[in-house]
Amino acid sequence: MGLNRRKLVQLGTAATASAALPRFAVGATGQNDAFEAGFAETLAGLKAAFAKLGFSESQPFSIVTGNVDYNGGLRHDFEQKKLQPNAFVIQPLARVADVEEKNRPDVLPLFHEVGCHPAGAVSGRDTTELMVRLLTEEFSLDPSRIAFVSVPQADDVRPVLDGMNLPFSQKVLLRDEAEALAARDASGYFFPDPFGEDYLVTMGVYYRVGNQTEPAPESYPPSDNWTEIGEIIIDGAAAPLGISIGAERLTYALTGQFPTWDQRLDALFAHIDLGHAEPPGIAAFR
């Protein structure tokens, strides 16, 4: 991947839109029909899975933030601190840094982050188990293709992964702590406030989409054979512990389908057509 997305977003301008629910993305014209059909099924599956686990659905915020000093006035991540306990949200997002990486097959101009925070006293072991069960039991992802990237603090979740037939020693790539902290690019540390110093310890969840057989990425950033489909918050006080899943990335893992960057631009601009003020960052996507 090469680029530090968070730094690029801080410095640049981005793209689009409104507080529309994901159905607008599904219905936009010019889309890859096979992917969008699979995407709709993924959203329905996520809603059903979270409901079965006792989570209620929270309405997403507008993708247009009004803060033109960051990401061109677009929402970059779901609001960690504002999501209620025992709730999940399907939040539309756009990142200016992704314009620089639009040739990657798993990068889109508009995507949806599904975040949740369990209620009560939650540990990193709890959130790790929640994520693994969601992916392997509710969506039947192949455990042999699942891997993780984190930092040495992740050793606390070793018993969970070992007990779920995902051997920690084989499945987890541990980054250098100082390097990951300086990079501020998640898969180790996540900063809810991109300009602040408070962080959460995270574990990136990756899925192998290529034909090779390596059980986990061998170095960071991972090769194109791996796509990041989610993030597990395993420690920290900057926000409640929880998990997040990229709905489009999960669809890619499930179906092998993914639209091109240009095919998904229609969905991005469709949000703006709903009558919301156009953020200055939209110019980066035209």
CSV table of C-alpha atoms in Angstrom, one decimal:
chain,number,residue,atom,x,y,z
A,1,MET,CA,0.0,0.0,0.0
A,2,GLY,CA,2.9,2.3,0.7
A,3,LEU,CA,1.0,5.5,1.5
A,4,ASN,CA,0.1,6.6,5.0
A,5,ARG,CA,-3.6,7.2,4.4
A,6,ARG,CA,-4.3,9.1,7.6
A,7,LYS,CA,-1.6,11.7,6.8
A,8,LEU,CA,-2.8,12.1,3.2
A,9,VAL,CA,-6.4,12.6,4.4
A,10,GLN,CA,-5.2,15.2,6.9
A,11,LEU,CA,-3.4,17.1,4.1
A,12,GLY,CA,-5.7,16.6,1.2
A,13,THR,CA,-9.2,17.0,-0.1
A,14,ALA,CA,-11.7,14.2,-0.8
A,15,ALA,CA,-15.1,13.3,-2.0
A,16,THR,CA,-18.8,13.3,-1.6
A,17,ALA,CA,-22.2,12.9,-0.3
A,18,SER,CA,-25.0,12.6,2.3
A,19,ALA,CA,-26.6,10.6,5.1
A,20,ALA,CA,-28.3,8.2,2.7
A,21,LEU,CA,-28.7,4.6,3.8
A,22,PRO,CA,-26.7,1.9,2.0
A,23,ARG,CA,-29.7,1.1,-0.3
A,24,PHE,CA,-28.8,4.2,-2.4
A,25,ALA,CA,-25.4,2.7,-3.1
A,26,VAL,CA,-27.1,-0.5,-4.2
A,27,GLY,CA,-29.5,1.2,-6.5
A,28,ALA,CA,-27.1,3.6,-8.2
A,29,THR,CA,-26.8,3.3,-12.0
A,30,GLY,CA,-23.8,1.9,-13.8
A,31,GLN,CA,-22.8,-0.6,-11.1
A,32,ASN,CA,-21.4,-4.0,-11.3
A,33,ASP,CA,-24.7,-5.9,-10.9
A,34,ALA,CA,-23.2,-9.1,-9.6
A,35,PHE,CA,-21.2,-7.3,-6.9
A,36,GLU,CA,-24.1,-5.1,-5.8
A,37,ALA,CA,-26.4,-8.1,-5.5
A,38,GLY,CA,-23.8,-9.7,-3.3
A,39,PHE,CA,-23.3,-6.5,-1.4
A,40,ALA,CA,-27.1,-6.3,-0.6
A,41,GLU,CA,-26.9,-9.8,0.7
A,42,THR,CA,-23.9,-9.0,2.9
A,43,LEU,CA,-25.7,-6.0,4.4
A,44,ALA,CA,-28.8,-8.1,5.1
A,45,GLY,CA,-26.6,-10.8,6.6
A,46,LEU,CA,-24.8,-8.4,8.9
A,47,LYS,CA,-28.1,-6.9,10.1
A,48,ALA,CA,-29.5,-10.4,10.8
A,49,ALA,CA,-26.3,-11.5,12.6
A,50,PHE,CA,-26.0,-8.5,14.8
A,51,ALA,CA,-29.7,-8.7,15.6
A,52,LYS,CA,-29.4,-12.3,16.6
A,53,LEU,CA,-26.5,-11.3,18.9
A,54,GLY,CA,-28.7,-8.7,20.6
A,55,PHE,CA,-27.3,-5.5,18.9
A,56,SER,CA,-29.7,-2.7,17.8
A,57,GLU,CA,-29.1,-0.8,14.6
A,58,SER,CA,-28.1,2.9,14.9
A,59,GLN,CA,-28.6,5.3,12.1
A,60,PRO,CA,-25.5,6.5,10.3
A,61,PHE,CA,-24.2,10.1,10.3
A,62,SER,CA,-24.1,12.1,7.1
A,63,ILE,CA,-21.0,11.4,5.0
A,64,VAL,CA,-20.6,15.2,4.7
A,65,THR,CA,-19.1,16.5,8.0
A,66,GLY,CA,-18.8,20.2,7.3
A,67,ASN,CA,-15.2,20.1,8.5
A,68,VAL,CA,-13.3,21.1,5.4
A,69,ASP,CA,-10.0,21.0,7.2
A,70,TYR,CA,-10.1,17.2,7.3
A,71,ASN,CA,-10.7,14.8,4.4
A,72,GLY,CA,-12.3,17.6,2.3
A,73,GLY,CA,-15.4,17.7,4.5
A,74,LEU,CA,-16.1,14.0,4.2
A,75,ARG,CA,-16.5,11.4,7.0
A,76,HIS,CA,-13.4,9.2,7.1
A,77,ASP,CA,-14.4,6.7,9.8
A,78,PHE,CA,-17.5,5.9,11.8
A,79,GLU,CA,-17.8,7.9,15.1
A,80,GLN,CA,-16.3,5.5,17.7
A,81,LYS,CA,-17.3,7.5,20.7
A,82,LYS,CA,-20.8,8.3,19.5
A,83,LEU,CA,-21.9,4.8,18.8
A,84,GLN,CA,-24.1,3.5,21.7
A,85,PRO,CA,-23.2,0.3,23.6
A,86,ASN,CA,-24.9,-2.8,22.2
A,87,ALA,CA,-25.5,-1.1,18.9
A,88,PHE,CA,-24.1,-1.4,15.3
A,89,VAL,CA,-24.0,1.1,12.5
A,90,ILE,CA,-23.5,0.8,8.7
A,91,GLN,CA,-21.7,4.1,8.0
A,92,PRO,CA,-21.0,5.4,4.4
A,93,LEU,CA,-17.5,6.8,4.1
A,94,ALA,CA,-15.1,8.2,1.5
A,95,ARG,CA,-11.3,8.8,1.9
A,96,VAL,CA,-9.3,11.3,-0.2
A,97,ALA,CA,-6.2,9.1,0.2
A,98,ASP,CA,-7.9,6.3,-1.7
A,99,VAL,CA,-7.8,8.4,-4.9
A,100,GLU,CA,-4.1,7.8,-4.9
A,101,GLU,CA,-4.7,4.0,-4.7
A,102,LYS,CA,-7.7,3.7,-7.0
A,103,ASN,CA,-5.9,1.1,-9.1
A,104,ARG,CA,-5.9,-1.4,-6.3
A,105,PRO,CA,-8.7,-3.9,-6.8
A,106,ASP,CA,-10.1,-3.6,-3.3
A,107,VAL,CA,-10.3,0.2,-3.0
A,108,LEU,CA,-13.5,2.1,-3.8
A,109,PRO,CA,-14.5,5.8,-3.8
A,110,LEU,CA,-17.5,5.0,-1.5
A,111,PHE,CA,-17.6,2.2,1.1
A,112,HIS,CA,-19.4,1.2,4.2
A,113,GLU,CA,-17.9,0.5,7.6
A,114,VAL,CA,-19.9,-1.6,10.0
A,115,GLY,CA,-19.0,-0.9,13.6
A,116,CYS,CA,-20.3,-2.2,16.9
A,117,HIS,CA,-19.5,-1.8,20.6
A,118,PRO,CA,-20.7,-4.6,22.9
A,119,ALA,CA,-22.2,-3.4,26.2
A,120,GLY,CA,-20.7,-4.0,29.6
A,121,ALA,CA,-17.1,-4.9,30.7
A,122,VAL,CA,-15.5,-6.0,27.4
A,123,SER,CA,-12.0,-7.3,26.9
A,124,GLY,CA,-9.9,-7.8,23.8
A,125,ARG,CA,-10.5,-11.5,24.1
A,126,ASP,CA,-14.3,-10.8,23.9
A,127,THR,CA,-14.0,-8.6,20.8
A,128,THR,CA,-11.7,-11.1,19.1
A,129,GLU,CA,-14.1,-14.0,19.7
A,130,LEU,CA,-17.0,-11.9,18.5
A,131,MET,CA,-15.2,-11.1,15.2
A,132,VAL,CA,-14.1,-14.6,14.6
A,133,ARG,CA,-17.5,-16.2,15.3
A,134,LEU,CA,-19.2,-13.6,13.1
A,135,LEU,CA,-16.9,-14.3,10.1
A,136,THR,CA,-16.6,-18.0,10.4
A,137,GLU,CA,-20.0,-19.0,11.8
A,138,GLU,CA,-22.4,-16.4,10.4
A,139,PHE,CA,-20.6,-15.9,7.1
A,140,SER,CA,-18.8,-19.2,6.7
A,141,LEU,CA,-15.4,-17.6,5.8
A,142,ASP,CA,-12.6,-20.2,5.4
A,143,PRO,CA,-10.5,-20.0,8.6
A,144,SER,CA,-7.4,-21.1,6.6
A,145,ARG,CA,-7.7,-17.8,4.7
A,146,ILE,CA,-8.1,-15.6,7.8
A,147,ALA,CA,-5.0,-13.9,9.3
A,148,PHE,CA,-4.3,-10.9,11.6
A,149,VAL,CA,-1.8,-8.0,11.8
A,150,SER,CA,-1.2,-6.3,15.1
A,151,VAL,CA,1.5,-5.3,17.7
A,152,PRO,CA,3.0,-7.3,20.6
A,153,GLN,CA,0.2,-6.3,23.0
A,154,ALA,CA,-2.0,-8.6,21.0
A,155,ASP,CA,-0.4,-11.6,22.8
A,156,ASP,CA,-3.2,-11.3,25.3
A,157,VAL,CA,-5.7,-12.7,22.8
A,158,ARG,CA,-3.5,-15.7,22.0
A,159,PRO,CA,-5.6,-18.1,24.0
A,160,VAL,CA,-8.7,-17.1,22.1
A,161,LEU,CA,-7.2,-17.6,18.6
A,162,ASP,CA,-5.5,-20.9,19.7
A,163,GLY,CA,-8.8,-22.1,21.1
A,164,MET,CA,-10.7,-21.3,17.8
A,165,ASN,CA,-8.2,-23.2,15.6
A,166,LEU,CA,-6.5,-20.1,14.4
A,167,PRO,CA,-3.0,-20.7,16.0
A,168,PHE,CA,-1.6,-17.3,17.1
A,169,SER,CA,2.0,-18.3,16.2
A,170,GLN,CA,0.9,-19.0,12.6
A,171,LYS,CA,-1.9,-16.5,12.0
A,172,VAL,CA,-0.7,-13.2,13.5
A,173,LEU,CA,1.9,-10.9,12.0
A,174,LEU,CA,3.3,-8.7,14.8
A,175,ARG,CA,4.6,-5.3,13.6
A,176,ASP,CA,7.3,-3.4,15.4
A,177,GLU,CA,5.6,-1.3,18.1
A,178,ALA,CA,7.4,1.9,17.5
A,179,GLU,CA,7.0,1.7,13.7
A,180,ALA,CA,3.3,1.0,14.0
A,181,LEU,CA,2.7,3.8,16.5
A,182,ALA,CA,4.6,6.3,14.2
A,183,ALA,CA,2.6,5.2,11.1
A,184,ARG,CA,-0.8,5.8,12.7
A,185,ASP,CA,-2.3,3.6,10.0
A,186,ALA,CA,-4.3,1.0,12.2
A,187,SER,CA,-3.4,-2.7,12.1
A,188,GLY,CA,-1.8,-2.1,15.5
A,189,TYR,CA,-2.8,1.4,16.6
A,190,PHE,CA,-5.9,3.4,15.7
A,191,PHE,CA,-6.3,7.1,16.6
A,192,PRO,CA,-10.0,8.0,16.8
A,193,ASP,CA,-9.0,11.7,16.7
A,194,PRO,CA,-6.6,11.8,13.7
A,195,PHE,CA,-5.0,14.9,15.1
A,196,GLY,CA,-4.9,13.6,18.7
A,197,GLU,CA,-2.5,11.4,20.7
A,198,ASP,CA,-5.0,9.0,22.3
A,199,TYR,CA,-5.1,5.6,20.5
A,200,LEU,CA,-6.6,2.2,20.7
A,201,VAL,CA,-4.7,-1.1,20.3
A,202,THR,CA,-6.1,-2.9,17.3
A,203,MET,CA,-5.7,-6.1,15.3
A,204,GLY,CA,-6.4,-6.0,11.6
A,205,VAL,CA,-8.3,-8.9,10.1
A,206,TYR,CA,-7.1,-10.0,6.7
A,207,TYR,CA,-8.5,-12.5,4.2
A,208,ARG,CA,-6.4,-14.3,1.6
A,209,VAL,CA,-7.9,-13.8,-1.9
A,210,GLY,CA,-4.9,-15.0,-4.0
A,211,ASN,CA,-3.8,-18.6,-4.9
A,212,GLN,CA,-0.8,-18.8,-2.6
A,213,THR,CA,-1.1,-20.8,0.6
A,214,GLU,CA,0.8,-18.6,3.2
A,215,PRO,CA,-1.2,-18.8,6.5
A,216,ALA,CA,-0.6,-15.1,7.2
A,217,PRO,CA,1.1,-12.0,5.6
A,218,GLU,CA,4.9,-12.3,5.9
A,219,SER,CA,5.5,-8.6,6.1
A,220,TYR,CA,3.7,-5.3,6.4
A,221,PRO,CA,2.1,-3.9,4.3
A,222,PRO,CA,0.7,-7.3,3.1
A,223,SER,CA,0.9,-8.4,-0.5
A,224,ASP,CA,-2.0,-8.0,-2.9
A,225,ASN,CA,-3.0,-11.6,-2.0
A,226,TRP,CA,-4.4,-10.2,1.2
A,227,THR,CA,-7.3,-7.7,1.7
A,228,GLU,CA,-8.2,-6.2,5.1
A,229,ILE,CA,-11.8,-6.9,5.9
A,230,GLY,CA,-12.0,-5.6,9.5
A,231,GLU,CA,-10.5,-4.3,12.6
A,232,ILE,CA,-10.7,-5.6,16.2
A,233,ILE,CA,-10.2,-3.1,19.1
A,234,ILE,CA,-8.4,-5.2,21.7
A,235,ASP,CA,-7.3,-2.5,24.2
A,236,GLY,CA,-7.3,1.2,25.0
A,237,ALA,CA,-9.5,3.8,26.6
A,238,ALA,CA,-9.9,6.3,23.7
A,239,ALA,CA,-13.2,4.7,22.8
A,240,PRO,CA,-15.2,1.6,23.8
A,241,LEU,CA,-13.8,-1.8,22.7
A,242,GLY,CA,-15.5,-3.2,19.6
A,243,ILE,CA,-15.1,-4.4,16.0
A,244,SER,CA,-15.5,-2.9,12.6
A,245,ILE,CA,-16.0,-4.7,9.2
A,246,GLY,CA,-15.8,-3.3,5.7
A,247,ALA,CA,-19.0,-4.4,4.1
A,248,GLU,CA,-17.6,-4.2,0.6
A,249,ARG,CA,-14.4,-6.0,1.6
A,250,LEU,CA,-16.5,-8.7,3.2
A,251,THR,CA,-18.5,-9.1,0.0
A,252,TYR,CA,-15.3,-9.4,-1.9
A,253,ALA,CA,-14.1,-12.2,0.4
A,254,LEU,CA,-17.4,-14.0,0.1
A,255,THR,CA,-18.0,-13.7,-3.6
A,256,GLY,CA,-14.8,-12.7,-5.3
A,257,GLN,CA,-16.7,-9.9,-7.0
A,258,PHE,CA,-15.6,-6.3,-6.8
A,259,PRO,CA,-16.6,-3.3,-9.0
A,260,THR,CA,-14.0,-1.0,-10.5
A,261,TRP,CA,-13.4,2.4,-9.0
A,262,ASP,CA,-15.3,4.1,-11.9
A,263,GLN,CA,-18.3,1.8,-11.5
A,264,ARG,CA,-18.7,2.8,-7.9
A,265,LEU,CA,-18.3,6.6,-8.6
A,266,ASP,CA,-22.0,6.7,-9.5
A,267,ALA,CA,-22.9,5.7,-6.0
A,268,LEU,CA,-20.7,8.4,-4.6
A,269,PHE,CA,-22.2,11.2,-6.6
A,270,ALA,CA,-25.7,9.9,-6.0
A,271,HIS,CA,-25.3,10.9,-2.4
A,272,ILE,CA,-24.6,14.5,-3.4
A,273,ASP,CA,-27.6,14.5,-5.7
A,274,LEU,CA,-29.9,14.1,-2.7
A,275,GLY,CA,-29.6,17.8,-2.1
A,276,HIS,CA,-26.8,18.1,0.5
A,277,ALA,CA,-24.2,20.7,0.2
A,278,GLU,CA,-21.3,19.6,-1.9
A,279,PRO,CA,-18.1,19.2,0.1
A,280,PRO,CA,-15.0,20.7,-1.5
A,281,GLY,CA,-13.2,17.4,-1.5
A,282,ILE,CA,-15.5,16.1,-4.2
A,283,ALA,CA,-13.1,17.6,-6.8
A,284,ALA,CA,-10.6,14.9,-6.1
A,285,PHE,CA,-13.0,12.3,-7.4
A,286,ARG,CA,-14.0,13.9,-10.6
